[in-house]
Amino acid sequence: MKVRIEWIYRTLKGTETSFSSENMNASKALLIAEDLEKSGRVGAISFIDSHDTALSIKELRKYLQGIQTEPHNVTVYFDGGFDIKTHSSGLGCAIYYEQNGKFFRLRRNALVEELSSNNEAEYAAIHLSIQELELLGVHHLPVTFIGDSQVVINQLNDTWPVLEEELARWADRIDEHLERLGITPELEVVSRKKNREADKLATQALNGIEITSTVELTEQ
């Protein structure tokens, strides 16, 4: 979960002003807030999440303690590719998450035959990642989904209309799956260069190379 910190600063003579931080991971925000408290010049501190819900330090600390044993701070990179010659699609996803104080990366790809366009392959790729999240036990958390398809990201964000019937079915399927898991999606478009890992996984799937792996990372 990402939050921003809002706090009141008070000078030695009693003059007060308010500050607001950028959005950051909740664990980082808690560390900063605890350090601010040590200054002795900070009044009320609150954390504001993506739904504009305010949490106190005590409430955020309790929340973080409750999710430590489950996958959290989840970021998903996804990509889909379509080979018009063979009518095959390669799907790829890389999922980064934290659990029990450790950082992990899950990589998964798949080759499918029943799709008919690159946009449909992109939808199928994000759906593949959601299936992997369910297997991981991710639920009732915000999850960041990152891809290079403006069509998929903007349609799922309701920024662009979904005119194609097949894509509309994919969008509905994804929305229903996310709602069932209690996952709040935070969708972000990046360049293909910044989505290189998921793109490579999709290409490997098209080349018949199957990838399924989970590794512990030395750092996030």
Tab-separated table of C-alpha atoms in Angstrom:
chain	number	residue	atom	x	y	z
A	1	MET	CA	0.000	0.000	0.000
A	2	LYS	CA	1.219	3.491	-0.843
A	3	VAL	CA	0.417	6.455	1.368
A	4	ARG	CA	1.412	10.057	1.796
A	5	ILE	CA	2.327	11.548	5.161
A	6	GLU	CA	0.576	14.669	6.433
A	7	TRP	CA	1.843	16.354	9.574
A	8	ILE	CA	1.850	19.579	11.593
A	9	TYR	CA	5.201	21.186	12.379
A	10	ARG	CA	5.511	23.479	15.386
A	11	THR	CA	8.454	25.829	16.102
A	12	LEU	CA	9.842	26.410	19.590
A	13	LYS	CA	7.809	29.626	19.750
A	14	GLY	CA	4.606	27.821	18.810
A	15	THR	CA	4.259	28.801	15.152
A	16	GLU	CA	2.655	25.979	13.182
A	17	THR	CA	2.454	24.921	9.540
A	18	SER	CA	1.434	21.767	7.721
A	19	PHE	CA	3.369	19.521	5.343
A	20	SER	CA	2.447	16.726	2.950
A	21	SER	CA	4.840	14.179	1.431
A	22	GLU	CA	4.842	12.351	-1.871
A	23	ASN	CA	3.256	8.897	-2.077
A	24	MET	CA	5.488	6.087	-0.841
A	25	ASN	CA	5.313	2.519	0.466
A	26	ALA	CA	3.588	2.346	3.829
A	27	SER	CA	6.581	0.752	5.569
A	28	LYS	CA	8.851	3.602	4.434
A	29	ALA	CA	6.251	6.179	5.481
A	30	LEU	CA	6.046	4.675	8.962
A	31	LEU	CA	9.833	4.847	9.414
A	32	ILE	CA	9.881	8.503	8.376
A	33	ALA	CA	6.934	9.373	10.619
A	34	GLU	CA	8.548	7.689	13.623
A	35	ASP	CA	11.708	9.700	12.966
A	36	LEU	CA	9.688	12.916	12.700
A	37	GLU	CA	8.116	12.189	16.077
A	38	LYS	CA	11.569	12.048	17.684
A	39	SER	CA	12.150	15.707	16.764
A	40	GLY	CA	9.595	16.734	19.373
A	41	ARG	CA	8.241	19.454	17.097
A	42	VAL	CA	5.632	17.505	15.191
A	43	GLY	CA	1.957	17.597	16.042
A	44	ALA	CA	-0.629	15.316	14.492
A	45	ILE	CA	0.691	12.837	11.921
A	46	SER	CA	-1.619	10.946	9.570
A	47	PHE	CA	-1.223	8.703	6.540
A	48	ILE	CA	-3.532	9.096	3.541
A	49	ASP	CA	-4.043	6.118	1.225
A	50	SER	CA	-5.245	6.043	-2.408
A	51	HIS	CA	-8.874	6.160	-1.229
A	52	ASP	CA	-8.197	9.294	0.885
A	53	THR	CA	-8.633	7.262	4.070
A	54	ALA	CA	-6.609	8.635	6.972
A	55	LEU	CA	-4.684	6.327	9.304
A	56	SER	CA	-2.847	7.124	12.516
A	57	ILE	CA	0.635	5.807	13.283
A	58	LYS	CA	-0.897	3.177	15.549
A	59	GLU	CA	-3.342	2.072	12.845
A	60	LEU	CA	-0.671	1.897	10.121
A	61	ARG	CA	1.668	-0.038	12.406
A	62	LYS	CA	-1.100	-2.544	13.139
A	63	TYR	CA	-1.878	-2.883	9.419
A	64	LEU	CA	1.762	-3.567	8.526
A	65	GLN	CA	2.133	-6.115	11.306
A	66	GLY	CA	-0.974	-7.909	10.039
A	67	ILE	CA	0.311	-8.366	6.481
A	68	GLN	CA	3.934	-9.305	7.220
A	69	THR	CA	3.389	-13.038	6.706
A	70	GLU	CA	1.428	-12.523	3.479
A	71	PRO	CA	2.683	-11.271	0.092
A	72	HIS	CA	2.452	-7.477	0.030
A	73	ASN	CA	3.984	-4.402	-1.639
A	74	VAL	CA	3.183	-6.170	-4.900
A	75	THR	CA	4.209	-4.823	-8.310
A	76	VAL	CA	3.331	-6.654	-11.524
A	77	TYR	CA	4.950	-6.175	-14.941
A	78	PHE	CA	3.000	-7.768	-17.797
A	79	ASP	CA	3.230	-8.031	-21.571
A	80	GLY	CA	1.592	-9.914	-24.406
A	81	GLY	CA	2.771	-10.528	-27.934
A	82	PHE	CA	0.879	-11.802	-30.987
A	83	ASP	CA	2.453	-13.578	-33.962
A	84	ILE	CA	0.202	-12.874	-36.942
A	85	LYS	CA	1.835	-15.646	-39.031
A	86	THR	CA	1.124	-18.455	-36.575
A	87	HIS	CA	-1.804	-16.806	-34.728
A	88	SER	CA	-0.013	-17.697	-31.487
A	89	SER	CA	0.294	-15.411	-28.475
A	90	GLY	CA	3.044	-15.181	-25.881
A	91	LEU	CA	2.124	-13.953	-22.392
A	92	GLY	CA	4.594	-12.879	-19.746
A	93	CYS	CA	4.508	-11.462	-16.229
A	94	ALA	CA	7.059	-10.629	-13.542
A	95	ILE	CA	5.709	-10.169	-10.029
A	96	TYR	CA	7.757	-8.475	-7.297
A	97	TYR	CA	6.586	-8.739	-3.702
A	98	GLU	CA	7.624	-8.698	-0.062
A	99	GLN	CA	6.879	-11.395	2.517
A	100	ASN	CA	8.245	-11.979	6.017
A	101	GLY	CA	10.760	-9.185	5.564
A	102	LYS	CA	12.188	-10.704	2.364
A	103	PHE	CA	11.850	-9.706	-1.288
A	104	PHE	CA	10.862	-12.078	-4.083
A	105	ARG	CA	10.386	-12.131	-7.842
A	106	LEU	CA	8.040	-14.546	-9.585
A	107	ARG	CA	8.310	-14.968	-13.364
A	108	ARG	CA	5.741	-16.785	-15.480
A	109	ASN	CA	4.939	-17.046	-19.167
A	110	ALA	CA	2.535	-18.994	-21.343
A	111	LEU	CA	1.882	-19.787	-25.009
A	112	VAL	CA	-1.766	-19.659	-26.108
A	113	GLU	CA	-3.373	-20.292	-29.487
A	114	GLU	CA	-6.942	-19.023	-29.243
A	115	LEU	CA	-6.364	-15.238	-29.314
A	116	SER	CA	-6.744	-13.027	-32.381
A	117	SER	CA	-4.861	-9.747	-31.792
A	118	ASN	CA	-2.018	-8.111	-29.905
A	119	ASN	CA	-4.459	-6.172	-27.703
A	120	GLU	CA	-6.174	-9.402	-26.730
A	121	ALA	CA	-2.771	-10.908	-25.879
A	122	GLU	CA	-2.068	-7.924	-23.603
A	123	TYR	CA	-5.368	-8.485	-21.788
A	124	ALA	CA	-4.598	-12.189	-21.472
A	125	ALA	CA	-1.169	-11.333	-20.017
A	126	ILE	CA	-2.575	-9.186	-17.232
A	127	HIS	CA	-5.169	-11.892	-16.558
A	128	LEU	CA	-2.360	-14.451	-16.296
A	129	SER	CA	-0.676	-12.252	-13.692
A	130	ILE	CA	-3.897	-12.041	-11.656
A	131	GLN	CA	-4.160	-15.828	-11.683
A	132	GLU	CA	-0.594	-15.976	-10.322
A	133	LEU	CA	-1.501	-13.438	-7.622
A	134	GLU	CA	-4.373	-15.656	-6.546
A	135	LEU	CA	-2.038	-18.658	-6.324
A	136	LEU	CA	0.339	-16.553	-4.214
A	137	GLY	CA	-2.483	-15.708	-1.832
A	138	VAL	CA	-2.571	-11.988	-2.596
A	139	HIS	CA	-5.906	-10.507	-1.516
A	140	HIS	CA	-7.473	-7.306	-0.203
A	141	LEU	CA	-4.440	-5.210	-1.085
A	142	PRO	CA	-3.548	-2.538	-3.631
A	143	VAL	CA	-1.401	-3.952	-6.443
A	144	THR	CA	0.523	-1.945	-9.042
A	145	PHE	CA	0.183	-3.288	-12.599
A	146	ILE	CA	2.722	-1.956	-15.097
A	147	GLY	CA	2.566	-2.527	-18.848
A	148	ASP	CA	3.432	-0.865	-22.150
A	149	SER	CA	-0.045	-1.219	-23.700
A	150	GLN	CA	-1.814	2.141	-23.616
A	151	VAL	CA	-4.963	0.428	-24.896
A	152	VAL	CA	-5.234	-2.037	-22.016
A	153	ILE	CA	-4.169	0.373	-19.257
A	154	ASN	CA	-6.425	3.209	-20.411
A	155	GLN	CA	-9.391	0.926	-21.010
A	156	LEU	CA	-9.079	-0.712	-17.586
A	157	ASN	CA	-8.723	2.764	-16.077
A	158	ASP	CA	-11.989	3.744	-17.839
A	159	THR	CA	-10.079	6.506	-19.633
A	160	TRP	CA	-10.725	4.997	-23.051
A	161	PRO	CA	-13.925	3.217	-24.132
A	162	VAL	CA	-13.823	-0.506	-24.907
A	163	LEU	CA	-15.402	-0.785	-28.353
A	164	GLU	CA	-14.363	-4.311	-29.362
A	165	GLU	CA	-16.665	-6.997	-27.984
A	166	GLU	CA	-13.854	-9.481	-27.280
A	167	LEU	CA	-11.793	-6.906	-25.395
A	168	ALA	CA	-14.861	-5.903	-23.392
A	169	ARG	CA	-15.240	-9.504	-22.270
A	170	TRP	CA	-11.591	-9.556	-21.166
A	171	ALA	CA	-12.025	-6.275	-19.279
A	172	ASP	CA	-15.111	-7.621	-17.476
A	173	ARG	CA	-13.315	-10.869	-16.638
A	174	ILE	CA	-10.367	-8.968	-15.166
A	175	ASP	CA	-12.562	-6.566	-13.161
A	176	GLU	CA	-14.545	-9.462	-11.713
A	177	HIS	CA	-11.395	-11.393	-10.784
A	178	LEU	CA	-9.840	-8.376	-9.067
A	179	GLU	CA	-13.053	-7.650	-7.179
A	180	ARG	CA	-13.300	-11.252	-6.006
A	181	LEU	CA	-9.753	-11.114	-4.640
A	182	GLY	CA	-10.294	-7.687	-3.090
A	183	ILE	CA	-7.362	-6.280	-5.091
A	184	THR	CA	-7.353	-2.570	-5.862
A	185	PRO	CA	-5.411	-2.102	-9.130
A	186	GLU	CA	-3.048	0.816	-9.638
A	187	LEU	CA	-2.361	0.838	-13.385
A	188	GLU	CA	0.685	2.447	-14.964
A	189	VAL	CA	1.846	2.739	-18.589
A	190	VAL	CA	5.591	2.608	-19.287
A	191	SER	CA	7.710	2.443	-22.415
A	192	ARG	CA	8.568	-0.940	-23.919
A	193	LYS	CA	12.156	-0.358	-22.781
A	194	LYS	CA	11.042	-0.148	-19.152
A	195	ASN	CA	8.914	-3.277	-19.600
A	196	ARG	CA	11.779	-5.324	-21.005
A	197	GLU	CA	11.531	-8.214	-18.553
A	198	ALA	CA	7.872	-8.995	-19.255
A	199	ASP	CA	8.431	-8.462	-22.987
A	200	LYS	CA	11.259	-11.020	-22.958
A	201	LEU	CA	9.058	-13.537	-21.139
A	202	ALA	CA	6.319	-13.112	-23.757
A	203	THR	CA	8.853	-13.548	-26.575
A	204	GLN	CA	10.300	-16.658	-24.935
A	205	ALA	CA	6.795	-18.134	-24.759
A	206	LEU	CA	6.352	-17.541	-28.511
A	207	ASN	CA	9.672	-19.325	-29.046
A	208	GLY	CA	8.520	-22.335	-27.044
A	209	ILE	CA	10.571	-21.541	-23.915
A	210	GLU	CA	8.468	-22.015	-20.794
A	211	ILE	CA	9.416	-20.019	-17.691
A	212	THR	CA	8.063	-20.594	-14.186
A	213	SER	CA	10.319	-19.454	-11.364
A	214	THR	CA	10.388	-17.734	-7.994
A	215	VAL	CA	13.616	-16.378	-6.521
A	216	GLU	CA	14.517	-14.446	-3.396
A	217	LEU	CA	16.152	-11.097	-4.137
A	218	THR	CA	18.978	-9.574	-2.140
A	219	GLU	CA	17.275	-6.177	-2.342
A	220	GLN	CA	14.045	-4.697	-3.574
